[in-house]
PDB file of C-alpha atoms in Angstrom:
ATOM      1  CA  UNK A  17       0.000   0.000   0.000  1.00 67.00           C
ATOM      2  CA  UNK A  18       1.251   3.783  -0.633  1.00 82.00           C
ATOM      3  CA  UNK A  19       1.380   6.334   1.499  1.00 86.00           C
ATOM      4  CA  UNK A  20      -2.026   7.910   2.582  1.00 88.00           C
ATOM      5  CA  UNK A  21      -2.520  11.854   3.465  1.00 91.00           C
ATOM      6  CA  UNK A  22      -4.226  12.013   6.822  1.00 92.00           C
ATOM      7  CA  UNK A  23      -6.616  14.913   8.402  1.00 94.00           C
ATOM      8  CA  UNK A  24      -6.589  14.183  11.521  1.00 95.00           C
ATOM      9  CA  UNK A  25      -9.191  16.016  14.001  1.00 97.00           C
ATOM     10  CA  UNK A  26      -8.886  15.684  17.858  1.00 98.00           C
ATOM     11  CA  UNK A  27     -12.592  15.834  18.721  1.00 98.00           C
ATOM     12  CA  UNK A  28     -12.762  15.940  22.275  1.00 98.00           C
ATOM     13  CA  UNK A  29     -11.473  14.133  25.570  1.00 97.00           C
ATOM     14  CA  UNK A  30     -13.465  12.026  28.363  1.00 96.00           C
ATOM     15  CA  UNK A  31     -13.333  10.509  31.830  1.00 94.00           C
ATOM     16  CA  UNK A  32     -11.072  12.922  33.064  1.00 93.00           C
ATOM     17  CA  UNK A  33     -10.441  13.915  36.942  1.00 89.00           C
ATOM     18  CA  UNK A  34      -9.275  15.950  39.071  1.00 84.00           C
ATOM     19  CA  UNK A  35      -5.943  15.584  39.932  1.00 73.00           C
ATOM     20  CA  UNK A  36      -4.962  14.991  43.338  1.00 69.00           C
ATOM     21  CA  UNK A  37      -2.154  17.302  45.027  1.00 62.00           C
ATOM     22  CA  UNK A  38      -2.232  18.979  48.342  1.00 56.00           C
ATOM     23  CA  UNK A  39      -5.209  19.826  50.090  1.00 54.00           C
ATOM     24  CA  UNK A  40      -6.938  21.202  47.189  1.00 56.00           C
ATOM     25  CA  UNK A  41      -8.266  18.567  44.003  1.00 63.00           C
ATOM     26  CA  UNK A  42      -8.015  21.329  40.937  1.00 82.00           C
ATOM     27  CA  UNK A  43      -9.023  20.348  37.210  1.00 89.00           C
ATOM     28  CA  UNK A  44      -6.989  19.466  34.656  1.00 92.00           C
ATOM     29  CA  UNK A  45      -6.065  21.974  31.899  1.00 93.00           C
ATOM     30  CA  UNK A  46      -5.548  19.521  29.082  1.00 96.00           C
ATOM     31  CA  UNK A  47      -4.135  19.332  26.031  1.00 97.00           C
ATOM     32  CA  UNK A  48      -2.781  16.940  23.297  1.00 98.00           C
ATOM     33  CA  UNK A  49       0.579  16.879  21.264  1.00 97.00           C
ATOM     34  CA  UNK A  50       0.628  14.877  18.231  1.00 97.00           C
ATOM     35  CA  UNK A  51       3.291  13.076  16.296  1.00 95.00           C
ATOM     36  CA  UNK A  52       4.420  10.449  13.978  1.00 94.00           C
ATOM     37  CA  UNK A  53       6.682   7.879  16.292  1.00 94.00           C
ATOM     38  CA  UNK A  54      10.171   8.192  14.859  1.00 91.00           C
ATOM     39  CA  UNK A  55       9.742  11.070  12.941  1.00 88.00           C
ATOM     40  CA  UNK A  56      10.801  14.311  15.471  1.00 80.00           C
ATOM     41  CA  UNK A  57      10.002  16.887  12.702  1.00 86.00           C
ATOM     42  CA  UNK A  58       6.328  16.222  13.055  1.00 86.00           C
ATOM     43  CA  UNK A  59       4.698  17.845  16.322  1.00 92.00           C
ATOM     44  CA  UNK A  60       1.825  19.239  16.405  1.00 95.00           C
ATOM     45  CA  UNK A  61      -0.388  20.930  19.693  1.00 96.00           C
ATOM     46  CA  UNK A  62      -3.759  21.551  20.243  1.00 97.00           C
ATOM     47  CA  UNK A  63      -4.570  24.355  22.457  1.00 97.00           C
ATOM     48  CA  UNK A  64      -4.740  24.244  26.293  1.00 96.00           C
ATOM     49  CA  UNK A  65      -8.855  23.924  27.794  1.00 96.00           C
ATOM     50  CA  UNK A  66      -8.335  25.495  31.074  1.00 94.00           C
ATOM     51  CA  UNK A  67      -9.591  23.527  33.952  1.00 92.00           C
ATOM     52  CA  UNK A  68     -11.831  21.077  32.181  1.00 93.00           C
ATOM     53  CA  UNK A  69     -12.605  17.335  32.405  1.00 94.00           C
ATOM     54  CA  UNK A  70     -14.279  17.219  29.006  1.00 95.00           C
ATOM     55  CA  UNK A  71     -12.314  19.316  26.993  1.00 97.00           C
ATOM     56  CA  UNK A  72     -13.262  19.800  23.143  1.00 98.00           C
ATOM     57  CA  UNK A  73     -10.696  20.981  20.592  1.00 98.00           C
ATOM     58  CA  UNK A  74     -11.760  19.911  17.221  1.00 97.00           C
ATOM     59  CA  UNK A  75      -8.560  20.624  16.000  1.00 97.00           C
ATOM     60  CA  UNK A  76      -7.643  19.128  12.752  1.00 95.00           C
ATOM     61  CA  UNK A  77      -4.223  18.948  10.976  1.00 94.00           C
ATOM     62  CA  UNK A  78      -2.984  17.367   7.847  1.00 93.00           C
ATOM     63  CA  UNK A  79      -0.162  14.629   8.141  1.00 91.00           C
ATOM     64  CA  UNK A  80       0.838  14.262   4.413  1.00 88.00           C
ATOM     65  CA  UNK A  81       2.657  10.849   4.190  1.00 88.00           C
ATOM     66  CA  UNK A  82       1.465   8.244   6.266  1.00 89.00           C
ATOM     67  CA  UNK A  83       2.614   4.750   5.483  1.00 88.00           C
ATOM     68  CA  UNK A  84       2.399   1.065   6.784  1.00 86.00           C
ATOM     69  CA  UNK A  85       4.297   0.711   9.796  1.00 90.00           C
ATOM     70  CA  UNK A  86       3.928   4.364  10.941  1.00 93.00           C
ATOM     71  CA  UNK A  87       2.164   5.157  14.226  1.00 95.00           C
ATOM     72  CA  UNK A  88       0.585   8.498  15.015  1.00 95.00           C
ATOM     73  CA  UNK A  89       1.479   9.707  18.673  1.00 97.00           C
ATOM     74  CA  UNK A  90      -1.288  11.847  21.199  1.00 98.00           C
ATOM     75  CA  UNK A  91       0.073  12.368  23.910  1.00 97.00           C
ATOM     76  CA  UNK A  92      -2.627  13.912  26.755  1.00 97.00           C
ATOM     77  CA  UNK A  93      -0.986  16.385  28.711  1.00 96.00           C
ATOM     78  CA  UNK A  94      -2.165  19.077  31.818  1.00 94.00           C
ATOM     79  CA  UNK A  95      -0.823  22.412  31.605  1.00 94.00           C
ATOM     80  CA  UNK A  96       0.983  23.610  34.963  1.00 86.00           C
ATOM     81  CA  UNK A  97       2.278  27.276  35.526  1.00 77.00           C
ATOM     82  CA  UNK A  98       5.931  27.549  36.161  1.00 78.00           C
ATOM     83  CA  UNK A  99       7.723  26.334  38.126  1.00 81.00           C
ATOM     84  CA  UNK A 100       5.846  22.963  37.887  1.00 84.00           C
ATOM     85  CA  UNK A 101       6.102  20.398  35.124  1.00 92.00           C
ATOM     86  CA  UNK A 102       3.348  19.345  32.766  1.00 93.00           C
ATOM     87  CA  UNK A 103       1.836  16.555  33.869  1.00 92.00           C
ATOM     88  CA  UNK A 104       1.125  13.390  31.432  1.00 94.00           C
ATOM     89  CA  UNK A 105      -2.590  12.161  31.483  1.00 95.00           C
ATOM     90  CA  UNK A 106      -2.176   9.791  28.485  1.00 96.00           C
ATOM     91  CA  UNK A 107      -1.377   8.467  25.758  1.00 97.00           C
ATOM     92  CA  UNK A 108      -2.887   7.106  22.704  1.00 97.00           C
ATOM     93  CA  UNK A 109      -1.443   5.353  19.480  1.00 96.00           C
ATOM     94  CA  UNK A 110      -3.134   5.454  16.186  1.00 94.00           C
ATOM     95  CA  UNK A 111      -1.608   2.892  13.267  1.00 92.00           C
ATOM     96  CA  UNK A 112      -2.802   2.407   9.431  1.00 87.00           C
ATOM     97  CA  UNK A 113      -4.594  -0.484  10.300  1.00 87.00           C
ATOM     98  CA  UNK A 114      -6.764   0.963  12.758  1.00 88.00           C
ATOM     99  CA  UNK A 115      -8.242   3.159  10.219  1.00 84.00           C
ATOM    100  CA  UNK A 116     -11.224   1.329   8.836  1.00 76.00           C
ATOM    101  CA  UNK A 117     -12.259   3.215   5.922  1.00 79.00           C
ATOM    102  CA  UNK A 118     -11.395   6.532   4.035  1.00 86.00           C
ATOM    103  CA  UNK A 119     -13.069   8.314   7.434  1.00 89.00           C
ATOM    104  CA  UNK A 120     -14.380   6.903  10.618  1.00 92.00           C
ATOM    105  CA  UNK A 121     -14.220   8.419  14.250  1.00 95.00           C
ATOM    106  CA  UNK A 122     -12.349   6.533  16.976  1.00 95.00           C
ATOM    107  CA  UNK A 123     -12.290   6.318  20.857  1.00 96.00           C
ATOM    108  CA  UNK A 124      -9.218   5.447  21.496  1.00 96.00           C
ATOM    109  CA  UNK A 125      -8.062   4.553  25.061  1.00 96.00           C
ATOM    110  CA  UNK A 126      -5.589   6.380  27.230  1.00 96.00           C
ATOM    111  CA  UNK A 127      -2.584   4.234  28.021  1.00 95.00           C
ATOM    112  CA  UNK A 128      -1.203   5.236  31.472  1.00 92.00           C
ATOM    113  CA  UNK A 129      -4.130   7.483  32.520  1.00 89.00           C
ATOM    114  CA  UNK A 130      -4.915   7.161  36.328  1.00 84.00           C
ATOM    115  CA  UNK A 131      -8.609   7.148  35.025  1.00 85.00           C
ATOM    116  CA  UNK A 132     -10.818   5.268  32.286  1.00 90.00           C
ATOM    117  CA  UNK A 133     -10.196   8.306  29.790  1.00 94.00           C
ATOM    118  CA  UNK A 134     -10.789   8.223  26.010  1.00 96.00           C
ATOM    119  CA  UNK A 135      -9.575  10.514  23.480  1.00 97.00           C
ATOM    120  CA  UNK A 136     -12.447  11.136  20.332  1.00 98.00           C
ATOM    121  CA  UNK A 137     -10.281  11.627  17.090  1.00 97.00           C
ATOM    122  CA  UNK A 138     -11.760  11.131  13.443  1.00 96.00           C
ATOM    123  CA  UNK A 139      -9.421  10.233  11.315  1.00 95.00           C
ATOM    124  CA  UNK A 140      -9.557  10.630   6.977  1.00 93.00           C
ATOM    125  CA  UNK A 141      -7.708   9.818   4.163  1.00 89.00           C
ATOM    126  CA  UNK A 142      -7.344  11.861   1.667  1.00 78.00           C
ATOM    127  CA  UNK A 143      -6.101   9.543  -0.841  1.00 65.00           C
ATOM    128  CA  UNK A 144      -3.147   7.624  -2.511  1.00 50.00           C
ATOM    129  CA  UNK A 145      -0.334  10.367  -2.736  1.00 47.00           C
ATOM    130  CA  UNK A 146       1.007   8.936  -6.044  1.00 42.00           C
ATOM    131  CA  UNK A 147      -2.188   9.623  -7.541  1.00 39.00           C
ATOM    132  CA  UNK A 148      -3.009  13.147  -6.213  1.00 39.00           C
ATOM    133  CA  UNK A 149       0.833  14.185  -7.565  1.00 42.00           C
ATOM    134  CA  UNK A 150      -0.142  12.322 -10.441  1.00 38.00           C
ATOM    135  CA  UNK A 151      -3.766  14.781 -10.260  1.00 33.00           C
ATOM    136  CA  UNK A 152      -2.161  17.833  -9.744  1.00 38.00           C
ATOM    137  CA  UNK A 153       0.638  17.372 -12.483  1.00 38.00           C
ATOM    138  CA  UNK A 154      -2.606  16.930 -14.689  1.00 37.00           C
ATOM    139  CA  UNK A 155      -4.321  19.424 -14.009  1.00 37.00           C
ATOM    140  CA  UNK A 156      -1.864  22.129 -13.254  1.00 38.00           C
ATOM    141  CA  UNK A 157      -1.743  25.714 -15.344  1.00 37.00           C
ATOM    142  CA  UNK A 158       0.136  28.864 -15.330  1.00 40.00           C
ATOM    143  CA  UNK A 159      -2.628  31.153 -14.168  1.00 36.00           C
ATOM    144  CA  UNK A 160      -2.691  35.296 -13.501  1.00 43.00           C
ATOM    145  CA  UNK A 161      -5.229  36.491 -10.767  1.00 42.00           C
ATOM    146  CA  UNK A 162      -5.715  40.358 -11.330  1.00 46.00           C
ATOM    147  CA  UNK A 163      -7.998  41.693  -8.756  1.00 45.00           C
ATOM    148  CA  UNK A 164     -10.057  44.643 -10.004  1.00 47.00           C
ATOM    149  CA  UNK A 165     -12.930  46.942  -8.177  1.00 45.00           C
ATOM    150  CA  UNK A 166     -14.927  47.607 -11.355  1.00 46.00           C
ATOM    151  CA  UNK A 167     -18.434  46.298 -10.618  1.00 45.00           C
ATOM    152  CA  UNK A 168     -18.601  43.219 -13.023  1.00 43.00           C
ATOM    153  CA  UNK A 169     -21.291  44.602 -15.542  1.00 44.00           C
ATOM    154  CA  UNK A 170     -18.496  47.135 -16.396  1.00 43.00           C
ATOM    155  CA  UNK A 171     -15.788  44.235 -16.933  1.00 41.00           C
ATOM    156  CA  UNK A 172     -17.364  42.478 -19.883  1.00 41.00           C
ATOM    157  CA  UNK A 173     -19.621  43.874 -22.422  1.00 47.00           C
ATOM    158  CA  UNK A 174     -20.939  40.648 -23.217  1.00 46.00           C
ATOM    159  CA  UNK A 175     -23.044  38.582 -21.057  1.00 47.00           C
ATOM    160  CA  UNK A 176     -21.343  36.781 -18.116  1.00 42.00           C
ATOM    161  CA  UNK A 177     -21.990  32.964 -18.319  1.00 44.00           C
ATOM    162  CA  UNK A 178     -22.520  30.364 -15.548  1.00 38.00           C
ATOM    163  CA  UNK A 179     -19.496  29.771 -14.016  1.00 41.00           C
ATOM    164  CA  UNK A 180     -17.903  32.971 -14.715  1.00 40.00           C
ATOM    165  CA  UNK A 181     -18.608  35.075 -11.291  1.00 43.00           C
ATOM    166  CA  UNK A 182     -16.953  34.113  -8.768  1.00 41.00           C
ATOM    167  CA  UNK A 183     -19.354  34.122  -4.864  1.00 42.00           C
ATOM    168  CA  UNK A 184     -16.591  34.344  -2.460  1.00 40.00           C
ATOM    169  CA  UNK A 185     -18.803  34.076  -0.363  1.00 43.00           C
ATOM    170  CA  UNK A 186     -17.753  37.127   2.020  1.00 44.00           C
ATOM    171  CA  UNK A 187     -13.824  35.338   2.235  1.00 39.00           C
ATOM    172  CA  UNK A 188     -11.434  37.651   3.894  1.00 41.00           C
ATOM    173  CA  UNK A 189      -8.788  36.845   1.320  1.00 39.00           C
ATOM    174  CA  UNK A 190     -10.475  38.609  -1.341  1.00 38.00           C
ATOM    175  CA  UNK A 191     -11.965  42.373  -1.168  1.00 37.00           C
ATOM    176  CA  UNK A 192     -14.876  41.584  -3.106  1.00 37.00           C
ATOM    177  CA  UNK A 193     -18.307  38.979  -2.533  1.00 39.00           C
ATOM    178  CA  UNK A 194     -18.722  38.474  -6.584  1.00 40.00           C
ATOM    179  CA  UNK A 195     -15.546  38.715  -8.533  1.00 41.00           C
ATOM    180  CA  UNK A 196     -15.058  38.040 -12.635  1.00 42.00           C
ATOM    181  CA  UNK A 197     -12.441  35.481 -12.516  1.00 44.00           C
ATOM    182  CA  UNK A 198     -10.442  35.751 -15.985  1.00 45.00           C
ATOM    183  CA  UNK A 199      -8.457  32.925 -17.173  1.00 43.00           C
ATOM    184  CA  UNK A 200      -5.367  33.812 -18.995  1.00 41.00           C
ATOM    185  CA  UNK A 201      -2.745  31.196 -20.546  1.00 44.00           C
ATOM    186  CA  UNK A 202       0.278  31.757 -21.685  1.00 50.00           C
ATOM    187  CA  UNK A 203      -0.371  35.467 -21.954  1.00 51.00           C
ATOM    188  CA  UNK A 204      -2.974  34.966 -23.999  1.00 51.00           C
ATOM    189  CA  UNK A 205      -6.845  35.387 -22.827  1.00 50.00           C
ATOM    190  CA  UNK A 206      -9.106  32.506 -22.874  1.00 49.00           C
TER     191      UNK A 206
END
């Protein structure tokens, strides 16, 4: 089997408790570093939940060459103010042949967790990486964006078909909601 791209997306965390220490039982402020065993380039953090024991994250990522024999990492942590440590809660080990299907949503259980905690993660492939290069190379062109703020009527004097109006749908990348998106090849219009 090739490589697969993953997105991974930490859902949520459950059967958490408060952690004992001193007088005072406080809850934990979790949250979860992930990474490819063996491979120290990869690490990736979702942000801290203060003081939760159900935290929710739905952070996703993308993890753009996962093979056979790989294992994703997620490693549940507790955030601690200086001068104290963070404290481990868990962790968790996703490999390729846990996944099931091109997406499916997992409990997986916390390995050294004083508690009966899960970790929710759904997990997708985006597909065979030899044949999205293979994709791209296909369908890849030279293009030109030009942004203009000439209302579109003024753009073309002939009518604007299907397809050629762009809804950005109020995106904060572009200045404009409709925009007259202009294909041009090789320096030549088309």
């Amino acid at each position: 089997m090739a490589p697969v791209q993953l997105q991974v997306t930490v859902e949520a965390a459950s059967g958490l408790q408060k952690q004992r220490g001193g007088v005072l039982a406080s809850r934990p402020s979790p949250y979860v570093v992930i990474n490819i065993v063996g491979k120290e380039d990869l690490r990736l953090q979702t942000p801290v939940v203060k003081h939760s024991l159900a935290p929710v994250w739905n952070f996703s990522v993308g993890i753009d060459s996962f093979d056979i024999g790989e294992t994703v990492q997620f490693i549940l942590m507790d955030a601690n103010t200086w001068p104290r440590s963070d404290k481990l809660l868990g962790r968790a080990f996703l490999t390729r042949q846990d996944i099931d299907s091109n997406e499916c949503t997992l409990d997986l259980t916390l390995a050294e967790s004083t508690a009966n905690a899960t970790l929710r993660v759904n997990v997708a492939t985006v597909g065979d990486i030899e044949a999205c290069e293979q994709t791209a190379m296909k369908g890849s062109a030279q293009l030109e964006v030009e942004e203009t703020h000439e209302p579109v009527a003024e753009q073309s004097g002939e009518a604007i078909g299907r397809g050629s109006v762009l809804d950005s749908g109020g995106s904060t990348e572009l200045s404009c909601t409709n925009c007259l998106v202009e294909v041009v090849e090789n320096g030549e219009e088309g």
